[in-house]
Short mmCIF file of C-alpha atoms in Angstrom, two decimals:
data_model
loop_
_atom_site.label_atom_id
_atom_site.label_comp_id
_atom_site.label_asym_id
_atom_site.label_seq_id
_atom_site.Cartn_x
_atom_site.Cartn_y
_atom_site.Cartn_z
CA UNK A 167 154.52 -72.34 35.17
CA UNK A 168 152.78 -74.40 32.50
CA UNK A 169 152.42 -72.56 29.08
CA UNK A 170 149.20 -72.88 28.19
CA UNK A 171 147.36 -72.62 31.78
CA UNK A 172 145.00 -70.05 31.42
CA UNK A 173 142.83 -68.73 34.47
CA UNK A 174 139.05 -66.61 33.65
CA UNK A 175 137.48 -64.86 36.22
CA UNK A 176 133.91 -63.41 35.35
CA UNK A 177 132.30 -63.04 39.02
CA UNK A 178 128.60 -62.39 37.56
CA UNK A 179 125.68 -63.07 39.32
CA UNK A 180 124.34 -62.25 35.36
CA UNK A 181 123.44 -64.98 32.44
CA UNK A 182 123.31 -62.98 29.40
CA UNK A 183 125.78 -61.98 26.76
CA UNK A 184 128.86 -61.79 28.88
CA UNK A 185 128.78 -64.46 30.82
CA UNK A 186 127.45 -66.75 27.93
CA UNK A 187 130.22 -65.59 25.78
CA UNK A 188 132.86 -66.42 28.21
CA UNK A 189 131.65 -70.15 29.07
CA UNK A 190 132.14 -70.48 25.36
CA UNK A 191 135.30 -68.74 24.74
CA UNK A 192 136.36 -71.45 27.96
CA UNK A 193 135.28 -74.12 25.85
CA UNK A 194 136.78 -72.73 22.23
CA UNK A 195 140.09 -72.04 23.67
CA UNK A 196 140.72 -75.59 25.04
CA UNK A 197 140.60 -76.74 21.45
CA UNK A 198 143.42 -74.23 20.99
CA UNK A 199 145.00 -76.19 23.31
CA UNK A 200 144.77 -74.29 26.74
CA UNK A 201 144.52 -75.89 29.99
CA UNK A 202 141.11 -73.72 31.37
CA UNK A 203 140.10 -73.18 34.87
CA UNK A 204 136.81 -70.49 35.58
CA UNK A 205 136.50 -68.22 38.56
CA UNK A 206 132.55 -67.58 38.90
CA UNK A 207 130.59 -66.46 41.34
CA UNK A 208 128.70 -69.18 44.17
CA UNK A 209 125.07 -69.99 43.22
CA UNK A 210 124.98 -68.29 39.72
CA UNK A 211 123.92 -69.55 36.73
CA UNK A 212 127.40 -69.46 35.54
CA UNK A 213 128.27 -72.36 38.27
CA UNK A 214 125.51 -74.18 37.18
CA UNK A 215 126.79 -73.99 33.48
CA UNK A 216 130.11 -73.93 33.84
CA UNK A 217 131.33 -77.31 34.54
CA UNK A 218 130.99 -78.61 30.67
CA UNK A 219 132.88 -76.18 29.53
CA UNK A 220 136.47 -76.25 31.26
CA UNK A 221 138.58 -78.04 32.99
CA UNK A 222 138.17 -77.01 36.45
CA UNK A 223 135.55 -74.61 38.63
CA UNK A 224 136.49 -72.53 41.54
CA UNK A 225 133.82 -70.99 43.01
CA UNK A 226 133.47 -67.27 45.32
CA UNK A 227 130.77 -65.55 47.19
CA UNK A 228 133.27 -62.74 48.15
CA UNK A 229 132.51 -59.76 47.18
CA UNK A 230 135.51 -56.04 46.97
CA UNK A 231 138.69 -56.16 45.82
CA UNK A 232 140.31 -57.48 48.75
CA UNK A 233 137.93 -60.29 49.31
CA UNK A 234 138.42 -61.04 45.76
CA UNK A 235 141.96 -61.18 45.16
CA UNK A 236 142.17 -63.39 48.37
CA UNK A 237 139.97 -65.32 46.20
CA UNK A 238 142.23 -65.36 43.49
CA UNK A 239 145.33 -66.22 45.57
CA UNK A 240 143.12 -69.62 47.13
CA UNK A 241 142.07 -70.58 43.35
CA UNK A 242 146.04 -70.11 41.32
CA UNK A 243 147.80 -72.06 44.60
CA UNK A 244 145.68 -75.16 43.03
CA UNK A 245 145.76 -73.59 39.31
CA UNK A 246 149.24 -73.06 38.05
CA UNK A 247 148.24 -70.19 35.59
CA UNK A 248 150.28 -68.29 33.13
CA UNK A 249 147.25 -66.09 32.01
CA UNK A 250 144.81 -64.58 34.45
CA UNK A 251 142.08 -63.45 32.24
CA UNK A 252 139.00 -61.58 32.37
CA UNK A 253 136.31 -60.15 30.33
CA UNK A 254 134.72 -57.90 32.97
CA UNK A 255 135.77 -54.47 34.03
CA UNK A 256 134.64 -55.29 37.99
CA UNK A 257 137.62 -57.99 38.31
CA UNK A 258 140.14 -55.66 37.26
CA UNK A 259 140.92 -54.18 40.09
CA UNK A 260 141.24 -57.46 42.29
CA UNK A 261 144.21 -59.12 39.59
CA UNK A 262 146.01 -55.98 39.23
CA UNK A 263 146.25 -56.09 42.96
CA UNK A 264 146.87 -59.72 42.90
CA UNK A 265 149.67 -59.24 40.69
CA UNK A 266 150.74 -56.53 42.61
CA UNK A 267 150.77 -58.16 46.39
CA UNK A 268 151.45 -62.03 45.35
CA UNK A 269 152.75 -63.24 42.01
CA UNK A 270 154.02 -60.49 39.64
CA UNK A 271 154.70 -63.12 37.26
CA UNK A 272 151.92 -64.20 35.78
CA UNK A 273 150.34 -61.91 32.65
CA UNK A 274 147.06 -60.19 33.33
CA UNK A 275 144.87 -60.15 29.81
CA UNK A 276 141.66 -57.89 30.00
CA UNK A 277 139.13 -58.68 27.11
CA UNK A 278 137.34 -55.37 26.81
CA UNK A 279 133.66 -55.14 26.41
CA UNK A 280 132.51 -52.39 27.72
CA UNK A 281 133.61 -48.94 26.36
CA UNK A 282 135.64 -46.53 28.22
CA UNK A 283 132.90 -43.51 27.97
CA UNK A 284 134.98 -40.33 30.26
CA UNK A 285 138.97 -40.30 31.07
CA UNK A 286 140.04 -42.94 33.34
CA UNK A 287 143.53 -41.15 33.54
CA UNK A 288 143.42 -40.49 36.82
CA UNK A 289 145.64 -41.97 39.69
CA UNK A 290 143.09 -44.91 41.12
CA UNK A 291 142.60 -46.01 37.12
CA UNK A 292 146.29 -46.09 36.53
CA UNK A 293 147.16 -47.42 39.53
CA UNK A 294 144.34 -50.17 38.45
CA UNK A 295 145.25 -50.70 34.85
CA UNK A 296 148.81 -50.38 35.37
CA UNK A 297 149.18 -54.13 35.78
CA UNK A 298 147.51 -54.97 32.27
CA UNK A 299 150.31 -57.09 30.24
CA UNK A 300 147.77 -57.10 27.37
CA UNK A 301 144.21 -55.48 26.73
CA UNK A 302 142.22 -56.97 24.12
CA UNK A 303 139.65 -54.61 21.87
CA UNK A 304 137.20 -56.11 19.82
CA UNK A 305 137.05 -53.24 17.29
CA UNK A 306 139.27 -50.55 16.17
CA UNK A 307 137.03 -47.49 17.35
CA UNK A 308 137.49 -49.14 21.41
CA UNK A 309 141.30 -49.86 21.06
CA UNK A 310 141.82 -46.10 19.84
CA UNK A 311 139.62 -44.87 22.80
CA UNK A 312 141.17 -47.10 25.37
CA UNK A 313 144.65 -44.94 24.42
CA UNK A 314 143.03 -41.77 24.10
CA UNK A 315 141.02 -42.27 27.81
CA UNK A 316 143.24 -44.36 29.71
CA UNK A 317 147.17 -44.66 30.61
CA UNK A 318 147.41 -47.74 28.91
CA UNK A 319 150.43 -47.62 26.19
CA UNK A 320 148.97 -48.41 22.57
CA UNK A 321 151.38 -51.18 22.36
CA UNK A 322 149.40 -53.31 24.95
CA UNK A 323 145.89 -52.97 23.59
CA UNK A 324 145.59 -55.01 20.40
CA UNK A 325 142.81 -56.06 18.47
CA UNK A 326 140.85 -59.47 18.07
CA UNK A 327 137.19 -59.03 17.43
CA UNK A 328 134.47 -61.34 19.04
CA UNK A 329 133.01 -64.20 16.99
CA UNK A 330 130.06 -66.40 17.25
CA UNK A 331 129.28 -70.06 16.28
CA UNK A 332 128.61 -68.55 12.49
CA UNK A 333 127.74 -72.40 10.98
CA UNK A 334 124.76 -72.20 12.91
CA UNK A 335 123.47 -69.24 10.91
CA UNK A 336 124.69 -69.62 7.75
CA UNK A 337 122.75 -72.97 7.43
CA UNK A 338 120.03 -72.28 9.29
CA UNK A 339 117.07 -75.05 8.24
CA UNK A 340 114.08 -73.49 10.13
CA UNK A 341 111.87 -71.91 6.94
CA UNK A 342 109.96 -68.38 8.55
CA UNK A 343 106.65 -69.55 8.51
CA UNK A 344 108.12 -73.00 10.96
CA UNK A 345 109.33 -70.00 13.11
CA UNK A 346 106.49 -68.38 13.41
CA UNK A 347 104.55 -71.16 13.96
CA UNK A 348 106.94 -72.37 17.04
CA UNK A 349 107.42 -69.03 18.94
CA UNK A 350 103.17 -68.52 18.03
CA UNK A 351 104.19 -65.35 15.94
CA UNK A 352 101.30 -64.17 12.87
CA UNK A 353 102.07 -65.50 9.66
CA UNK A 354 101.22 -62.44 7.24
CA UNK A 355 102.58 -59.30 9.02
CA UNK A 356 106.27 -58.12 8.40
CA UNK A 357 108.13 -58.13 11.62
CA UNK A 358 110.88 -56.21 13.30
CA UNK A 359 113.17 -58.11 15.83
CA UNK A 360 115.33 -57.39 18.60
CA UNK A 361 116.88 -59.84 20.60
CA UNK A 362 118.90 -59.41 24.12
CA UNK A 363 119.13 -58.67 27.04
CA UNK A 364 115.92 -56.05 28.69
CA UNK A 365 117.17 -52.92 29.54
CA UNK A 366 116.61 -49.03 29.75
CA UNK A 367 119.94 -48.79 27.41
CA UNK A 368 119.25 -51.13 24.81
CA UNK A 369 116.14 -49.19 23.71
CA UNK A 370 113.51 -52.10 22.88
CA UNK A 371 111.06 -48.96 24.20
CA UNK A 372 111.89 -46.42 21.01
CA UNK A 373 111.01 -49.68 18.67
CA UNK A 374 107.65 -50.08 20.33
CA UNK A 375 107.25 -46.54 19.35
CA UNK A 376 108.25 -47.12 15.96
CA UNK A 377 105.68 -49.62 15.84
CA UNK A 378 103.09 -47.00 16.78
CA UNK A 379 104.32 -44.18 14.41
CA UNK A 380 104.63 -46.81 11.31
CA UNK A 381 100.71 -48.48 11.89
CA UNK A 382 98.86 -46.10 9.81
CA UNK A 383 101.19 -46.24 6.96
CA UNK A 384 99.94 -49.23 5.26
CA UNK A 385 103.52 -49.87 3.85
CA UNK A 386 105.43 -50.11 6.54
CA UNK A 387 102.55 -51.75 9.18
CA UNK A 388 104.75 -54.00 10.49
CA UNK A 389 104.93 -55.98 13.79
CA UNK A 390 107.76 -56.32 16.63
CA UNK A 391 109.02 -59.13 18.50
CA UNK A 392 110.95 -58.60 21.44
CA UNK A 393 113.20 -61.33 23.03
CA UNK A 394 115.06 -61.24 25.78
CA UNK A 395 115.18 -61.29 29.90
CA UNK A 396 116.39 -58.84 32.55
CA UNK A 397 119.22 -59.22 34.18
CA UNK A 398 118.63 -60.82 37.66
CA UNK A 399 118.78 -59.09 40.79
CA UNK A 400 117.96 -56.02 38.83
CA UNK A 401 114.19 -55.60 38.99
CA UNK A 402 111.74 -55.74 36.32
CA UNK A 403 111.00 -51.86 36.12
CA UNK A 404 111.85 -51.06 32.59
CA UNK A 405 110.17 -54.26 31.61
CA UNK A 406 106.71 -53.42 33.31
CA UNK A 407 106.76 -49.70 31.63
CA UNK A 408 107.37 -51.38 28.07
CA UNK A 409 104.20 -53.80 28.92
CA UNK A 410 102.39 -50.17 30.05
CA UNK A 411 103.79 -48.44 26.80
CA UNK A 412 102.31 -51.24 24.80
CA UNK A 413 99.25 -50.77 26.27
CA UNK A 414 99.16 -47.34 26.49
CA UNK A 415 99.09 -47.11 22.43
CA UNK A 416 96.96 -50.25 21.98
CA UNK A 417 99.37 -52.32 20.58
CA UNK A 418 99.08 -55.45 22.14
CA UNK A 419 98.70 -57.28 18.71
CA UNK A 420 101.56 -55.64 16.91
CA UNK A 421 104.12 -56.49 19.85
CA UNK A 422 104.79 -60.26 20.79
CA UNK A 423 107.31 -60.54 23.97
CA UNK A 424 109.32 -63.86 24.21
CA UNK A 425 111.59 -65.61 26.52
CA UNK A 426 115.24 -65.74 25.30
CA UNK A 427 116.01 -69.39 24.20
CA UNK A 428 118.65 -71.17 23.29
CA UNK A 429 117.68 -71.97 19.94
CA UNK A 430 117.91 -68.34 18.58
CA UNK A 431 118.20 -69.34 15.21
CA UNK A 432 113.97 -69.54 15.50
CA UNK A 433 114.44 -65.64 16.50
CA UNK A 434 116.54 -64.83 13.11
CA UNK A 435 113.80 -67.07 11.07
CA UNK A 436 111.14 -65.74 11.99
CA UNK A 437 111.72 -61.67 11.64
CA UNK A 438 112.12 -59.70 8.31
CA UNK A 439 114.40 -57.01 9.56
CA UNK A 440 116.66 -57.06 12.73
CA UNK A 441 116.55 -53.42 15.32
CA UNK A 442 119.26 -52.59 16.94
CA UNK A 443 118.25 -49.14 19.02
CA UNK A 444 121.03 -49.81 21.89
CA UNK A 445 121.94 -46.04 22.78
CA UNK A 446 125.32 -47.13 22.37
CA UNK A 447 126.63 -50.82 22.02
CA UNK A 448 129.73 -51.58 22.40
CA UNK A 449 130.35 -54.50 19.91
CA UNK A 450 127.08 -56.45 19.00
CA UNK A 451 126.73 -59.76 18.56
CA UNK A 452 123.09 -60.07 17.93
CA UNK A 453 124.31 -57.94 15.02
CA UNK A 454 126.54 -59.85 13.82
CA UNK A 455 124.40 -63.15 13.83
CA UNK A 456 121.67 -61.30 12.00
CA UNK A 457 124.14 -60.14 9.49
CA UNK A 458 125.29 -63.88 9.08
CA UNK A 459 121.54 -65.10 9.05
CA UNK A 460 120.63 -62.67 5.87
CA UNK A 461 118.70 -60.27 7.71
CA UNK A 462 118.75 -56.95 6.86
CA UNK A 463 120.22 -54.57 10.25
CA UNK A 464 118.55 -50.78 11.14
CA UNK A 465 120.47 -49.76 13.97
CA UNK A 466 121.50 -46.56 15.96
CA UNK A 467 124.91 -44.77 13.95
CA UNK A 468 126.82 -45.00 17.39
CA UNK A 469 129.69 -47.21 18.78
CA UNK A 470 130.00 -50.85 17.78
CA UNK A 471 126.95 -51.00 15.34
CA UNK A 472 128.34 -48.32 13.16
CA UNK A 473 132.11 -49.80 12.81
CA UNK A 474 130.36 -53.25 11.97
CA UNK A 475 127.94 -52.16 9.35
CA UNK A 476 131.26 -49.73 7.80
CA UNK A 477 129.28 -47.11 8.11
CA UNK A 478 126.19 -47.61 6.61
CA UNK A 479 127.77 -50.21 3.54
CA UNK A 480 126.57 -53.24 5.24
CA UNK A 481 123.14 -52.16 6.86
CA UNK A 482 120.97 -48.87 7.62
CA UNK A 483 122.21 -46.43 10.16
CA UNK A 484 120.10 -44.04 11.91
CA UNK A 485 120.58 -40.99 13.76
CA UNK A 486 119.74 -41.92 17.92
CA UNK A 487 116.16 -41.83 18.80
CA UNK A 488 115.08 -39.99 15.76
CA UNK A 489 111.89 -41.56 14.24
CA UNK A 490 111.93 -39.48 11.12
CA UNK A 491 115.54 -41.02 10.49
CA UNK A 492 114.06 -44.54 11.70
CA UNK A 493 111.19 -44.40 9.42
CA UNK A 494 113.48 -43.41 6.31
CA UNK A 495 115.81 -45.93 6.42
CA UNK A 496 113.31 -48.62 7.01
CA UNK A 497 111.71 -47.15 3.66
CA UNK A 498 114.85 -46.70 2.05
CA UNK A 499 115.59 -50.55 2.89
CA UNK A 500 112.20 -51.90 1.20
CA UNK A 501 112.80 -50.12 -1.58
CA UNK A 502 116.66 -51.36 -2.41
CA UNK A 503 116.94 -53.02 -5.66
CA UNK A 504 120.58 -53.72 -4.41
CA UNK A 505 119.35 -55.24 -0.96
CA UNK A 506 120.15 -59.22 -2.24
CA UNK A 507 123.68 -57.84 -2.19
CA UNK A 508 123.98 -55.71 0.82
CA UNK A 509 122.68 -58.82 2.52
CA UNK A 510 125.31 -61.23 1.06
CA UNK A 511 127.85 -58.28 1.48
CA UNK A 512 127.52 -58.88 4.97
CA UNK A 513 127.47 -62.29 5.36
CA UNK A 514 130.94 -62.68 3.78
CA UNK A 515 132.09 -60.00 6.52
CA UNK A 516 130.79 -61.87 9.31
CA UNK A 517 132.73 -65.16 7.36
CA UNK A 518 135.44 -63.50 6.68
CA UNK A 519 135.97 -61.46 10.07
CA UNK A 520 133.84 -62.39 12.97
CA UNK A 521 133.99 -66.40 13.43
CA UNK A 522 134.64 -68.38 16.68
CA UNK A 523 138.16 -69.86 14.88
CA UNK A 524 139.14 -66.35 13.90
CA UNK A 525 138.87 -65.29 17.48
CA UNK A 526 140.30 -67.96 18.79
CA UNK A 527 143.15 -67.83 16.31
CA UNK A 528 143.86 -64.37 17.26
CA UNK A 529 143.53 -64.80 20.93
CA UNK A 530 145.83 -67.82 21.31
CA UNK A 531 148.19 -65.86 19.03
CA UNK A 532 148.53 -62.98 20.95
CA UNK A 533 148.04 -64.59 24.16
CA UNK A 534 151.34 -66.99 23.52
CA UNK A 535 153.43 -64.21 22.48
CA UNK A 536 152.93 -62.52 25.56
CA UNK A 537 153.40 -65.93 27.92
CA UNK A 538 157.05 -66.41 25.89
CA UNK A 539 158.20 -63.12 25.74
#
């Protein structure tokens, strides 16, 4: 079994942050020198993507846990892999049985980014996770509840937090009014941003309230731009009702909706304060690449946002869905003398914490300890 063969399965008919962020951990972990092969599902936008970033393809359009670890068996009798990998909760259950029914040897990883939520200590999620050789959280609050809700032994779930591409941010060229011009934004109002993906959960609704609640106060009259896409197959429900909510309050000139791009660094020029209203996100990334862009983060004081912004040191924290809470820290933020610093505060963090090499570093580490024990 070669030592640095490494097998990811992400079987998502989905293009947003999970899928994105596993074509590029693919691609970051060759350089670490692993051999990469990518189990994705037939006609997604992850086939269409994936080929540039590994060294092989194998593609499924099964879908269960039997159909998929027969799947799995096909794609490892061509790919000789000493890590089957995965960073979505939906393929667990297909390697554990894989492992379980075919080749016992090889070590399943699970790179958690989801959270737990109620006790999965019963006997189907034991039974399931019982074949984890190593589960990966990337922050401290998820490894402690992954021991407190599962059956998995603390000793198997480190942690190794995500990372992003942070060069790209930190020297950022595009000037805010360039932005603004490109993505055909108003020059003169203050704008909020939120970026990812459309969805009932992440709460881009309660900021188009905001913007309601803060037009009258000539202060804080700011606008909103809100980029992103649903996720396919999905329906566009929640996205029609924010288009009606807008319209509802008359605020058709206050909020700009745009199409998610790849060049999100115009996103981060272009705003003056980055919203983060998820009712509960797990890690954050768009925080994390605001943070590292200089912009100032108000986000819900749940989950991943509070652990990254310790609590209030490295950004504004507000109690869920209260406006009142909202509307003070958003005062309290335009009124910090000591702002300059918060902001640079957390750009070091990001530096010093949440990089690409840094997760990289920590993932082959732990990954080849476990393939030579």
């Amino acid at each position: 079994m070669s030592r640095k063969n490494i097998a990811i399965i992400c079987v998502s008919k989905g293009f947003g942050g999970l899928e994105l962020n596993t074509l590029k951990l693919a691609e970051w972990l060759r350089k670490y020198g692993w051999n990469v092969s990518l189990m994705v599902a037939k006609d997604s936008e992850m086939e269409r993507n994936a080929g540039s970033y590994c060294d092989s393809v194998f593609t499924t359009d099964v879908h269960g846990t039997f159909g998929k670890m027969k799947a799995i068996r096909k794609w490892l009798k061509v790919f000789d892999a000493s890590v089957l990998f995965t960073p979505h909760n939906k393929d667990i259950a297909a390697i554990s049985l894989y492992k379980r029914l075919v080749n016992n040897r090889v070590k399943q990883v699970y790179q958690q980014q989801m959270q737990i939520g109620m006790s999965k200590k019963d006997l189907i999620h034991t039974f399931r996770y019982g074949k984890i050789d190593l589960w990966i959280s990337p922050l401290n609050y998820l490894r402690e509840e992954a021991a407190l809700q599962t059956r998995v032994p603390l000793r198997k779930i480190a942690v190794v937090p995500l990372g992003i591409e942070v060069g790209r941010f930190l020297n950022n060229p595009v000037s805010r009014t360039d932005a603004r011009e490109k993505l055909s934004l108003p020059q003169e109002p203050k704008m909020i941003g939120v970026l990812g993906r459309i969805d009932p959960k992440k709460g881009q609704d309660f900021l188009i309230k905001a913007i309601d609640h803060l037009r009258n106060n000539p202060s804080q009259n700011y606008h909103l731009l809100i980029m992103g896409a649903i996720t396919p197959n999905e329906g566009d429900h929640y996205l029609k009702s924010l288009y009606q909510l807008v319209a509802d309050n008359n605020l058709t000139d206050r909020v700009h909706f745009r199409e998610s791009t790849s060049d999100v660094e115009l996103f981060y020029s272009a705003i003056d304060v980055f919203g983060m209203p998820s009712h509960g996100e797990t890690f954050g990334m768009v925080t994390i690449e605001a943070m590292a862009s200089r912009k100032p983060v108000v986000g819900t004081n749940r989950c991943g946002t509070k652990e990254i912004l310790q609590d209030g040191k490295l950004g504004y924290l507000y109690e869920y869905e209260n406006m009142d809470d909202f509307t003070q820290k958003l005062a309290a933020l335009e009124h910090n003398a000591h702002l300059p610093e918060m902001l640079e505060a957390a750009r070091i963090e990001v530096i010093q914490k949440y990089t690409s090499e840094i997760m990289c570093r920590g993932l082959d580490e732990v990954m080849t300890k476990l393939i030579e024990k």
